[in-house]
Amino acid sequence: MLESSPASTPANIGGVQAPELPDHPLVLIQPTRSGLGLNFRDLWAYRELLFFLAWRDLKVRYKQTLLGVIWVVIQPLLLTLVFTVILGKLARVPTDGVPYPLMVYTALLPWSFFSSAVTNSGNSIVANAHLITKVYFPRLLIPASAIVARLVDLGVSFVILIGLMLYYRAPVDAKLLVLPLLVVLVTMLALGVGTLISALNVKYRDVGMMLPVFVQLWMFVSPILYPLSLVPERWQGIYMWNPLVGIITGFRSALLGDPFNWKAIGISVLFTAVLVVVAAALFRRVEKEFADVV
């Protein structure tokens, strides 16, 4: 004998008998399963939404601004100027024969992208609560779109870099072909960190409060204001487990023609791959609760 599931008691509203509603939903909308936690089928099906969200972020950011996209290059340029005067001229930080402004800007290029991408993607789920509570789509698109929007900023920043390289007559060789791979690597690292932080930030808002401090500290423990050679050799093995070490030194090598530190780059690739898988798995596990918690 089949037993029907218990139903809630029908309500009487204005003399009209309301229909009985089941205690459990008849249809449950959820993402397709994937062993790695990455819903490739869903992400591909909603790929147009990814670019729409990224375009929306760009429009909102530069709306009613006089300088528009120029703001993208103002921050790294001002930082380069300040660091050149304080650290390059006054403190005389060694640069391994590279002009200090060029050494700093080649590092600030990936760092500015990474820091802004992590900050915006880390807060993206909370900032888009109105979307999450109204319609279903792969939630991973939200932090991913924040990172895609920052790729536009990265492309604009390269214009200033070209000018600096021409001014200082920096050598250009075949190492430049590795640069697109490094851009992919720093993008995946930002996606892993941003996805992880955005998932935690929904339930623990302290994560969002600590994020700016965390990003600022990460800057000083990365070889941005100084070359890797300034770190004592006995500590470099541990220091390279900072995934940005391989990325930043790789950017400098590709742009300035220095030898690649393949060990540091290999550690960055390994760290990024593991982080992306772990972050995606955690995000997938908690995303079904976003609408209730956010």
PDB file of C-alpha atoms in Angstrom:
ATOM      1  CA  MET A   1       0.000   0.000   0.000  1.00  0.00           C
ATOM      2  CA  LEU A   2       1.369   3.384  -0.968  1.00  0.00           C
ATOM      3  CA  GLU A   3       1.253   6.140   1.575  1.00  0.00           C
ATOM      4  CA  SER A   4       1.094   9.719   0.411  1.00  0.00           C
ATOM      5  CA  SER A   5       3.375  12.265   1.989  1.00  0.00           C
ATOM      6  CA  PRO A   6       1.728  14.466   4.598  1.00  0.00           C
ATOM      7  CA  ALA A   7       0.443  17.775   3.336  1.00  0.00           C
ATOM      8  CA  SER A   8       0.059  21.027   5.127  1.00  0.00           C
ATOM      9  CA  THR A   9      -3.397  22.003   6.389  1.00  0.00           C
ATOM     10  CA  PRO A  10      -5.223  24.057   3.744  1.00  0.00           C
ATOM     11  CA  ALA A  11      -5.888  27.668   4.670  1.00  0.00           C
ATOM     12  CA  ASN A  12      -9.225  29.395   4.379  1.00  0.00           C
ATOM     13  CA  ILE A  13      -8.667  32.867   2.956  1.00  0.00           C
ATOM     14  CA  GLY A  14     -11.702  35.054   2.412  1.00  0.00           C
ATOM     15  CA  GLY A  15     -13.953  32.039   2.376  1.00  0.00           C
ATOM     16  CA  VAL A  16     -11.981  30.428  -0.433  1.00  0.00           C
ATOM     17  CA  GLN A  17     -10.323  27.110   0.258  1.00  0.00           C
ATOM     18  CA  ALA A  18      -6.607  27.332  -0.631  1.00  0.00           C
ATOM     19  CA  PRO A  19      -5.080  24.292  -2.342  1.00  0.00           C
ATOM     20  CA  GLU A  20      -3.075  21.866  -0.270  1.00  0.00           C
ATOM     21  CA  LEU A  21       0.679  22.313  -0.535  1.00  0.00           C
ATOM     22  CA  PRO A  22       3.147  19.454  -0.024  1.00  0.00           C
ATOM     23  CA  ASP A  23       5.670  19.647   2.784  1.00  0.00           C
ATOM     24  CA  HIS A  24       8.524  19.016   0.353  1.00  0.00           C
ATOM     25  CA  PRO A  25       9.202  20.674  -3.023  1.00  0.00           C
ATOM     26  CA  LEU A  26       7.995  18.762  -6.068  1.00  0.00           C
ATOM     27  CA  VAL A  27      10.918  19.945  -8.195  1.00  0.00           C
ATOM     28  CA  LEU A  28      14.394  20.690  -6.910  1.00  0.00           C
ATOM     29  CA  ILE A  29      16.574  22.807  -9.210  1.00  0.00           C
ATOM     30  CA  GLN A  30      20.238  22.105  -8.654  1.00  0.00           C
ATOM     31  CA  PRO A  31      23.452  22.105 -10.700  1.00  0.00           C
ATOM     32  CA  THR A  32      24.652  18.999 -12.480  1.00  0.00           C
ATOM     33  CA  ARG A  33      27.116  16.795 -10.671  1.00  0.00           C
ATOM     34  CA  SER A  34      30.836  16.929 -11.323  1.00  0.00           C
ATOM     35  CA  GLY A  35      33.594  15.089  -9.552  1.00  0.00           C
ATOM     36  CA  LEU A  36      35.875  18.123  -9.482  1.00  0.00           C
ATOM     37  CA  GLY A  37      33.183  20.526  -8.330  1.00  0.00           C
ATOM     38  CA  LEU A  38      33.434  22.443 -11.611  1.00  0.00           C
ATOM     39  CA  ASN A  39      30.099  22.395 -13.457  1.00  0.00           C
ATOM     40  CA  PHE A  40      31.500  22.718 -16.959  1.00  0.00           C
ATOM     41  CA  ARG A  41      28.142  21.941 -18.594  1.00  0.00           C
ATOM     42  CA  ASP A  42      26.306  24.605 -16.601  1.00  0.00           C
ATOM     43  CA  LEU A  43      29.088  27.160 -17.031  1.00  0.00           C
ATOM     44  CA  TRP A  44      29.111  26.662 -20.782  1.00  0.00           C
ATOM     45  CA  ALA A  45      25.315  26.884 -20.996  1.00  0.00           C
ATOM     46  CA  TYR A  46      25.354  30.207 -19.124  1.00  0.00           C
ATOM     47  CA  ARG A  47      28.481  31.619 -20.811  1.00  0.00           C
ATOM     48  CA  GLU A  48      26.573  34.613 -22.191  1.00  0.00           C
ATOM     49  CA  LEU A  49      25.468  35.526 -18.685  1.00  0.00           C
ATOM     50  CA  LEU A  50      29.129  35.523 -17.603  1.00  0.00           C
ATOM     51  CA  PHE A  51      30.023  38.207 -20.133  1.00  0.00           C
ATOM     52  CA  PHE A  52      26.843  40.168 -19.378  1.00  0.00           C
ATOM     53  CA  LEU A  53      27.726  40.302 -15.668  1.00  0.00           C
ATOM     54  CA  ALA A  54      31.293  41.332 -16.489  1.00  0.00           C
ATOM     55  CA  TRP A  55      30.043  44.062 -18.837  1.00  0.00           C
ATOM     56  CA  ARG A  56      27.619  45.267 -16.158  1.00  0.00           C
ATOM     57  CA  ASP A  57      30.500  45.574 -13.652  1.00  0.00           C
ATOM     58  CA  LEU A  58      32.507  47.641 -16.143  1.00  0.00           C
ATOM     59  CA  LYS A  59      29.601  49.978 -16.874  1.00  0.00           C
ATOM     60  CA  VAL A  60      28.759  50.494 -13.205  1.00  0.00           C
ATOM     61  CA  ARG A  61      32.380  51.148 -12.243  1.00  0.00           C
ATOM     62  CA  TYR A  62      33.016  53.870 -14.821  1.00  0.00           C
ATOM     63  CA  LYS A  63      29.545  55.399 -14.876  1.00  0.00           C
ATOM     64  CA  GLN A  64      29.565  59.177 -14.247  1.00  0.00           C
ATOM     65  CA  THR A  65      33.378  59.366 -14.095  1.00  0.00           C
ATOM     66  CA  LEU A  66      35.290  62.071 -15.942  1.00  0.00           C
ATOM     67  CA  LEU A  67      38.446  60.055 -16.608  1.00  0.00           C
ATOM     68  CA  GLY A  68      36.758  56.696 -17.177  1.00  0.00           C
ATOM     69  CA  VAL A  69      39.175  53.886 -17.958  1.00  0.00           C
ATOM     70  CA  ILE A  70      42.161  56.154 -17.231  1.00  0.00           C
ATOM     71  CA  TRP A  71      41.603  55.387 -13.548  1.00  0.00           C
ATOM     72  CA  VAL A  72      42.900  51.889 -14.291  1.00  0.00           C
ATOM     73  CA  VAL A  73      46.440  53.178 -14.916  1.00  0.00           C
ATOM     74  CA  ILE A  74      46.493  55.997 -12.375  1.00  0.00           C
ATOM     75  CA  GLN A  75      46.871  53.722  -9.344  1.00  0.00           C
ATOM     76  CA  PRO A  76      49.871  51.657 -10.560  1.00  0.00           C
ATOM     77  CA  LEU A  77      51.507  54.790 -11.977  1.00  0.00           C
ATOM     78  CA  LEU A  78      51.201  56.689  -8.696  1.00  0.00           C
ATOM     79  CA  LEU A  79      52.420  53.677  -6.726  1.00  0.00           C
ATOM     80  CA  THR A  80      55.371  53.307  -9.090  1.00  0.00           C
ATOM     81  CA  LEU A  81      56.239  56.974  -8.615  1.00  0.00           C
ATOM     82  CA  VAL A  82      56.013  56.823  -4.815  1.00  0.00           C
ATOM     83  CA  PHE A  83      57.986  53.586  -4.528  1.00  0.00           C
ATOM     84  CA  THR A  84      60.627  54.879  -6.944  1.00  0.00           C
ATOM     85  CA  VAL A  85      61.232  57.987  -4.835  1.00  0.00           C
ATOM     86  CA  ILE A  86      61.143  56.292  -1.423  1.00  0.00           C
ATOM     87  CA  LEU A  87      62.664  52.893  -2.140  1.00  0.00           C
ATOM     88  CA  GLY A  88      64.524  53.489  -5.374  1.00  0.00           C
ATOM     89  CA  LYS A  89      66.125  56.868  -4.614  1.00  0.00           C
ATOM     90  CA  LEU A  90      66.185  57.119  -0.820  1.00  0.00           C
ATOM     91  CA  ALA A  91      66.473  53.502   0.350  1.00  0.00           C
ATOM     92  CA  ARG A  92      68.327  52.448  -2.832  1.00  0.00           C
ATOM     93  CA  VAL A  93      66.806  48.976  -3.027  1.00  0.00           C
ATOM     94  CA  PRO A  94      68.890  46.809  -5.402  1.00  0.00           C
ATOM     95  CA  THR A  95      67.235  46.048  -8.742  1.00  0.00           C
ATOM     96  CA  ASP A  96      69.674  43.622 -10.430  1.00  0.00           C
ATOM     97  CA  GLY A  97      70.548  46.235 -13.026  1.00  0.00           C
ATOM     98  CA  VAL A  98      66.947  47.012 -14.028  1.00  0.00           C
ATOM     99  CA  PRO A  99      65.625  50.603 -13.704  1.00  0.00           C
ATOM    100  CA  TYR A 100      63.566  50.693 -10.528  1.00  0.00           C
ATOM    101  CA  PRO A 101      60.369  52.119 -12.130  1.00  0.00           C
ATOM    102  CA  LEU A 102      60.420  49.360 -14.735  1.00  0.00           C
ATOM    103  CA  MET A 103      61.081  46.658 -12.140  1.00  0.00           C
ATOM    104  CA  VAL A 104      58.210  47.842  -9.937  1.00  0.00           C
ATOM    105  CA  TYR A 105      55.682  48.388 -12.715  1.00  0.00           C
ATOM    106  CA  THR A 106      56.224  44.942 -14.236  1.00  0.00           C
ATOM    107  CA  ALA A 107      55.325  43.534 -10.808  1.00  0.00           C
ATOM    108  CA  LEU A 108      52.475  45.943 -10.097  1.00  0.00           C
ATOM    109  CA  LEU A 109      50.874  44.924 -13.390  1.00  0.00           C
ATOM    110  CA  PRO A 110      49.923  41.373 -12.282  1.00  0.00           C
ATOM    111  CA  TRP A 111      49.565  42.437  -8.652  1.00  0.00           C
ATOM    112  CA  SER A 112      47.033  45.211  -9.357  1.00  0.00           C
ATOM    113  CA  PHE A 113      44.960  42.778 -11.387  1.00  0.00           C
ATOM    114  CA  PHE A 114      45.201  40.046  -8.761  1.00  0.00           C
ATOM    115  CA  SER A 115      44.415  42.251  -5.764  1.00  0.00           C
ATOM    116  CA  SER A 116      41.414  43.969  -7.372  1.00  0.00           C
ATOM    117  CA  ALA A 117      40.111  40.671  -8.767  1.00  0.00           C
ATOM    118  CA  VAL A 118      40.334  38.922  -5.386  1.00  0.00           C
ATOM    119  CA  THR A 119      38.775  41.849  -3.527  1.00  0.00           C
ATOM    120  CA  ASN A 120      35.833  42.193  -5.895  1.00  0.00           C
ATOM    121  CA  SER A 121      35.201  38.487  -6.400  1.00  0.00           C
ATOM    122  CA  GLY A 122      35.500  37.858  -2.659  1.00  0.00           C
ATOM    123  CA  ASN A 123      32.625  40.267  -1.994  1.00  0.00           C
ATOM    124  CA  SER A 124      30.671  39.456  -5.150  1.00  0.00           C
ATOM    125  CA  ILE A 125      28.198  36.929  -3.724  1.00  0.00           C
ATOM    126  CA  VAL A 126      27.122  39.240  -0.911  1.00  0.00           C
ATOM    127  CA  ALA A 127      26.941  42.215  -3.295  1.00  0.00           C
ATOM    128  CA  ASN A 128      24.675  40.287  -5.691  1.00  0.00           C
ATOM    129  CA  ALA A 129      22.295  38.863  -3.099  1.00  0.00           C
ATOM    130  CA  HIS A 130      19.328  40.294  -5.014  1.00  0.00           C
ATOM    131  CA  LEU A 131      20.146  38.029  -7.971  1.00  0.00           C
ATOM    132  CA  ILE A 132      20.807  34.889  -5.950  1.00  0.00           C
ATOM    133  CA  THR A 133      17.484  35.013  -4.142  1.00  0.00           C
ATOM    134  CA  LYS A 134      15.405  35.485  -7.308  1.00  0.00           C
ATOM    135  CA  VAL A 135      16.672  33.235 -10.083  1.00  0.00           C
ATOM    136  CA  TYR A 136      18.806  30.147 -10.576  1.00  0.00           C
ATOM    137  CA  PHE A 137      22.081  30.194 -12.479  1.00  0.00           C
ATOM    138  CA  PRO A 138      25.521  28.764 -11.669  1.00  0.00           C
ATOM    139  CA  ARG A 139      26.652  30.862  -8.698  1.00  0.00           C
ATOM    140  CA  LEU A 140      30.269  30.476  -9.750  1.00  0.00           C
ATOM    141  CA  LEU A 141      29.545  32.941 -12.562  1.00  0.00           C
ATOM    142  CA  ILE A 142      29.369  35.798 -10.069  1.00  0.00           C
ATOM    143  CA  PRO A 143      32.966  35.688  -8.751  1.00  0.00           C
ATOM    144  CA  ALA A 144      34.158  34.640 -12.214  1.00  0.00           C
ATOM    145  CA  SER A 145      32.557  37.689 -13.851  1.00  0.00           C
ATOM    146  CA  ALA A 146      34.300  40.014 -11.391  1.00  0.00           C
ATOM    147  CA  ILE A 147      37.632  38.547 -12.492  1.00  0.00           C
ATOM    148  CA  VAL A 148      36.795  38.740 -16.212  1.00  0.00           C
ATOM    149  CA  ALA A 149      36.020  42.445 -15.800  1.00  0.00           C
ATOM    150  CA  ARG A 150      39.450  43.011 -14.262  1.00  0.00           C
ATOM    151  CA  LEU A 151      41.106  41.399 -17.297  1.00  0.00           C
ATOM    152  CA  VAL A 152      40.005  44.462 -19.257  1.00  0.00           C
ATOM    153  CA  ASP A 153      41.867  46.649 -16.758  1.00  0.00           C
ATOM    154  CA  LEU A 154      44.946  44.475 -17.139  1.00  0.00           C
ATOM    155  CA  GLY A 155      44.898  44.957 -20.892  1.00  0.00           C
ATOM    156  CA  VAL A 156      44.674  48.740 -20.515  1.00  0.00           C
ATOM    157  CA  SER A 157      47.602  48.757 -18.066  1.00  0.00           C
ATOM    158  CA  PHE A 158      49.821  47.142 -20.690  1.00  0.00           C
ATOM    159  CA  VAL A 159      49.684  50.383 -22.686  1.00  0.00           C
ATOM    160  CA  ILE A 160      51.678  52.206 -19.985  1.00  0.00           C
ATOM    161  CA  LEU A 161      54.090  49.295 -19.748  1.00  0.00           C
ATOM    162  CA  ILE A 162      54.869  49.545 -23.449  1.00  0.00           C
ATOM    163  CA  GLY A 163      55.680  53.217 -22.977  1.00  0.00           C
ATOM    164  CA  LEU A 164      58.029  52.469 -20.058  1.00  0.00           C
ATOM    165  CA  MET A 165      59.788  49.706 -21.981  1.00  0.00           C
ATOM    166  CA  LEU A 166      60.341  52.006 -24.940  1.00  0.00           C
ATOM    167  CA  TYR A 167      61.625  54.798 -22.677  1.00  0.00           C
ATOM    168  CA  TYR A 168      64.132  52.554 -20.892  1.00  0.00           C
ATOM    169  CA  ARG A 169      64.898  50.575 -24.060  1.00  0.00           C
ATOM    170  CA  ALA A 170      64.119  47.266 -22.423  1.00  0.00           C
ATOM    171  CA  PRO A 171      65.135  44.242 -24.524  1.00  0.00           C
ATOM    172  CA  VAL A 172      62.368  42.134 -26.050  1.00  0.00           C
ATOM    173  CA  ASP A 173      62.937  38.516 -27.083  1.00  0.00           C
ATOM    174  CA  ALA A 174      61.113  35.204 -27.502  1.00  0.00           C
ATOM    175  CA  LYS A 175      60.474  34.989 -23.738  1.00  0.00           C
ATOM    176  CA  LEU A 176      57.568  37.366 -24.339  1.00  0.00           C
ATOM    177  CA  LEU A 177      55.606  34.432 -25.806  1.00  0.00           C
ATOM    178  CA  VAL A 178      55.302  32.972 -22.295  1.00  0.00           C
ATOM    179  CA  LEU A 179      53.416  36.058 -21.074  1.00  0.00           C
ATOM    180  CA  PRO A 180      49.900  34.879 -22.122  1.00  0.00           C
ATOM    181  CA  LEU A 181      50.409  31.670 -20.130  1.00  0.00           C
ATOM    182  CA  LEU A 182      51.372  33.718 -17.081  1.00  0.00           C
ATOM    183  CA  VAL A 183      48.234  35.835 -17.527  1.00  0.00           C
ATOM    184  CA  VAL A 184      46.170  32.627 -17.525  1.00  0.00           C
ATOM    185  CA  LEU A 185      48.011  31.454 -14.412  1.00  0.00           C
ATOM    186  CA  VAL A 186      47.399  34.640 -12.412  1.00  0.00           C
ATOM    187  CA  THR A 187      43.760  34.624 -13.578  1.00  0.00           C
ATOM    188  CA  MET A 188      43.254  31.069 -12.316  1.00  0.00           C
ATOM    189  CA  LEU A 189      44.949  31.944  -9.026  1.00  0.00           C
ATOM    190  CA  ALA A 190      42.636  34.938  -8.598  1.00  0.00           C
ATOM    191  CA  LEU A 191      39.662  32.703  -9.425  1.00  0.00           C
ATOM    192  CA  GLY A 192      40.703  30.137  -6.826  1.00  0.00           C
ATOM    193  CA  VAL A 193      41.292  32.679  -4.059  1.00  0.00           C
ATOM    194  CA  GLY A 194      38.238  34.777  -4.954  1.00  0.00           C
ATOM    195  CA  THR A 195      35.914  31.767  -5.147  1.00  0.00           C
ATOM    196  CA  LEU A 196      37.112  30.452  -1.794  1.00  0.00           C
ATOM    197  CA  ILE A 197      36.738  33.812  -0.072  1.00  0.00           C
ATOM    198  CA  SER A 198      33.329  34.528  -1.622  1.00  0.00           C
ATOM    199  CA  ALA A 199      31.976  31.198  -0.348  1.00  0.00           C
ATOM    200  CA  LEU A 200      33.257  31.825   3.177  1.00  0.00           C
ATOM    201  CA  ASN A 201      32.142  35.462   3.172  1.00  0.00           C
ATOM    202  CA  VAL A 202      28.477  34.533   2.784  1.00  0.00           C
ATOM    203  CA  LYS A 203      28.327  32.875   6.196  1.00  0.00           C
ATOM    204  CA  TYR A 204      31.224  34.580   7.960  1.00  0.00           C
ATOM    205  CA  ARG A 205      31.203  38.309   7.217  1.00  0.00           C
ATOM    206  CA  ASP A 206      34.443  38.686   9.164  1.00  0.00           C
ATOM    207  CA  VAL A 207      36.159  37.300   6.073  1.00  0.00           C
ATOM    208  CA  GLY A 208      35.055  40.336   4.077  1.00  0.00           C
ATOM    209  CA  MET A 209      36.272  42.663   6.813  1.00  0.00           C
ATOM    210  CA  MET A 210      39.683  40.979   6.903  1.00  0.00           C
ATOM    211  CA  LEU A 211      40.077  40.785   3.119  1.00  0.00           C
ATOM    212  CA  PRO A 212      41.647  44.257   2.542  1.00  0.00           C
ATOM    213  CA  VAL A 213      44.195  43.622   5.315  1.00  0.00           C
ATOM    214  CA  PHE A 214      44.945  40.165   3.954  1.00  0.00           C
ATOM    215  CA  VAL A 215      45.529  41.521   0.446  1.00  0.00           C
ATOM    216  CA  GLN A 216      47.735  44.347   1.720  1.00  0.00           C
ATOM    217  CA  LEU A 217      49.925  41.962   3.707  1.00  0.00           C
ATOM    218  CA  TRP A 218      50.198  39.646   0.707  1.00  0.00           C
ATOM    219  CA  MET A 219      51.698  42.525  -1.273  1.00  0.00           C
ATOM    220  CA  PHE A 220      54.621  42.975   1.111  1.00  0.00           C
ATOM    221  CA  VAL A 221      55.448  39.258   1.236  1.00  0.00           C
ATOM    222  CA  SER A 222      55.632  39.146  -2.572  1.00  0.00           C
ATOM    223  CA  PRO A 223      58.638  40.349  -4.642  1.00  0.00           C
ATOM    224  CA  ILE A 224      56.930  43.497  -5.913  1.00  0.00           C
ATOM    225  CA  LEU A 225      58.990  46.277  -4.357  1.00  0.00           C
ATOM    226  CA  TYR A 226      62.194  44.267  -4.420  1.00  0.00           C
ATOM    227  CA  PRO A 227      63.734  41.509  -6.555  1.00  0.00           C
ATOM    228  CA  LEU A 228      63.736  37.851  -5.540  1.00  0.00           C
ATOM    229  CA  SER A 229      67.519  38.003  -5.167  1.00  0.00           C
ATOM    230  CA  LEU A 230      67.067  40.219  -2.104  1.00  0.00           C
ATOM    231  CA  VAL A 231      65.548  37.274  -0.198  1.00  0.00           C
ATOM    232  CA  PRO A 232      68.294  35.186   1.508  1.00  0.00           C
ATOM    233  CA  GLU A 233      68.961  32.045  -0.472  1.00  0.00           C
ATOM    234  CA  ARG A 234      68.294  29.758   2.504  1.00  0.00           C
ATOM    235  CA  TRP A 235      64.757  31.160   2.740  1.00  0.00           C
ATOM    236  CA  GLN A 236      63.906  31.187  -0.952  1.00  0.00           C
ATOM    237  CA  GLY A 237      62.690  27.574  -0.943  1.00  0.00           C
ATOM    238  CA  ILE A 238      59.976  28.458   1.595  1.00  0.00           C
ATOM    239  CA  TYR A 239      59.371  31.897   0.106  1.00  0.00           C
ATOM    240  CA  MET A 240      58.533  30.403  -3.301  1.00  0.00           C
ATOM    241  CA  TRP A 241      55.470  28.676  -1.840  1.00  0.00           C
ATOM    242  CA  ASN A 242      53.854  32.074  -2.128  1.00  0.00           C
ATOM    243  CA  PRO A 243      52.232  31.445  -5.537  1.00  0.00           C
ATOM    244  CA  LEU A 244      52.692  35.068  -6.569  1.00  0.00           C
ATOM    245  CA  VAL A 245      56.479  34.690  -6.438  1.00  0.00           C
ATOM    246  CA  GLY A 246      56.580  32.521  -9.537  1.00  0.00           C
ATOM    247  CA  ILE A 247      54.007  34.670 -11.332  1.00  0.00           C
ATOM    248  CA  ILE A 248      55.689  38.020 -10.620  1.00  0.00           C
ATOM    249  CA  THR A 249      59.203  36.811 -11.374  1.00  0.00           C
ATOM    250  CA  GLY A 250      57.788  35.179 -14.514  1.00  0.00           C
ATOM    251  CA  PHE A 251      56.280  38.492 -15.640  1.00  0.00           C
ATOM    252  CA  ARG A 252      59.627  40.220 -15.124  1.00  0.00           C
ATOM    253  CA  SER A 253      61.491  37.535 -17.029  1.00  0.00           C
ATOM    254  CA  ALA A 254      59.052  37.569 -19.945  1.00  0.00           C
ATOM    255  CA  LEU A 255      59.025  41.360 -20.221  1.00  0.00           C
ATOM    256  CA  LEU A 256      62.646  42.174 -19.378  1.00  0.00           C
ATOM    257  CA  GLY A 257      64.395  39.145 -20.869  1.00  0.00           C
ATOM    258  CA  ASP A 258      65.733  37.717 -17.586  1.00  0.00           C
ATOM    259  CA  PRO A 259      66.094  33.928 -17.108  1.00  0.00           C
ATOM    260  CA  PHE A 260      62.916  32.209 -15.893  1.00  0.00           C
ATOM    261  CA  ASN A 261      62.834  30.743 -12.404  1.00  0.00           C
ATOM    262  CA  TRP A 262      61.090  27.538 -13.446  1.00  0.00           C
ATOM    263  CA  LYS A 263      61.057  26.168  -9.918  1.00  0.00           C
ATOM    264  CA  ALA A 264      59.048  29.130  -8.651  1.00  0.00           C
ATOM    265  CA  ILE A 265      56.719  28.990 -11.658  1.00  0.00           C
ATOM    266  CA  GLY A 266      56.207  25.241 -11.198  1.00  0.00           C
ATOM    267  CA  ILE A 267      55.260  25.753  -7.545  1.00  0.00           C
ATOM    268  CA  SER A 268      52.799  28.470  -8.588  1.00  0.00           C
ATOM    269  CA  VAL A 269      51.196  26.141 -11.140  1.00  0.00           C
ATOM    270  CA  LEU A 270      50.892  23.314  -8.597  1.00  0.00           C
ATOM    271  CA  PHE A 271      49.546  25.583  -5.859  1.00  0.00           C
ATOM    272  CA  THR A 272      47.027  27.196  -8.227  1.00  0.00           C
ATOM    273  CA  ALA A 273      45.759  23.863  -9.589  1.00  0.00           C
ATOM    274  CA  VAL A 274      45.146  22.458  -6.108  1.00  0.00           C
ATOM    275  CA  LEU A 275      43.565  25.694  -4.889  1.00  0.00           C
ATOM    276  CA  VAL A 276      41.138  25.925  -7.816  1.00  0.00           C
ATOM    277  CA  VAL A 277      39.930  22.337  -7.276  1.00  0.00           C
ATOM    278  CA  VAL A 278      39.546  22.792  -3.501  1.00  0.00           C
ATOM    279  CA  ALA A 279      37.821  26.178  -3.866  1.00  0.00           C
ATOM    280  CA  ALA A 280      35.418  24.857  -6.512  1.00  0.00           C
ATOM    281  CA  ALA A 281      34.540  21.836  -4.369  1.00  0.00           C
ATOM    282  CA  LEU A 282      33.872  23.999  -1.306  1.00  0.00           C
ATOM    283  CA  PHE A 283      31.892  26.519  -3.336  1.00  0.00           C
ATOM    284  CA  ARG A 284      29.740  23.768  -4.826  1.00  0.00           C
ATOM    285  CA  ARG A 285      29.098  22.291  -1.404  1.00  0.00           C
ATOM    286  CA  VAL A 286      27.779  25.504   0.150  1.00  0.00           C
ATOM    287  CA  GLU A 287      26.230  27.306  -2.835  1.00  0.00           C
ATOM    288  CA  LYS A 288      22.801  25.700  -2.284  1.00  0.00           C
ATOM    289  CA  GLU A 289      22.586  27.584   1.031  1.00  0.00           C
ATOM    290  CA  PHE A 290      23.491  31.004  -0.383  1.00  0.00           C
ATOM    291  CA  ALA A 291      19.897  32.124  -0.930  1.00  0.00           C
ATOM    292  CA  ASP A 292      18.973  31.273   2.674  1.00  0.00           C
ATOM    293  CA  VAL A 293      22.030  32.805   4.324  1.00  0.00           C
ATOM    294  CA  VAL A 294      22.937  35.825   2.217  1.00  0.00           C
TER     295      VAL A 294
END
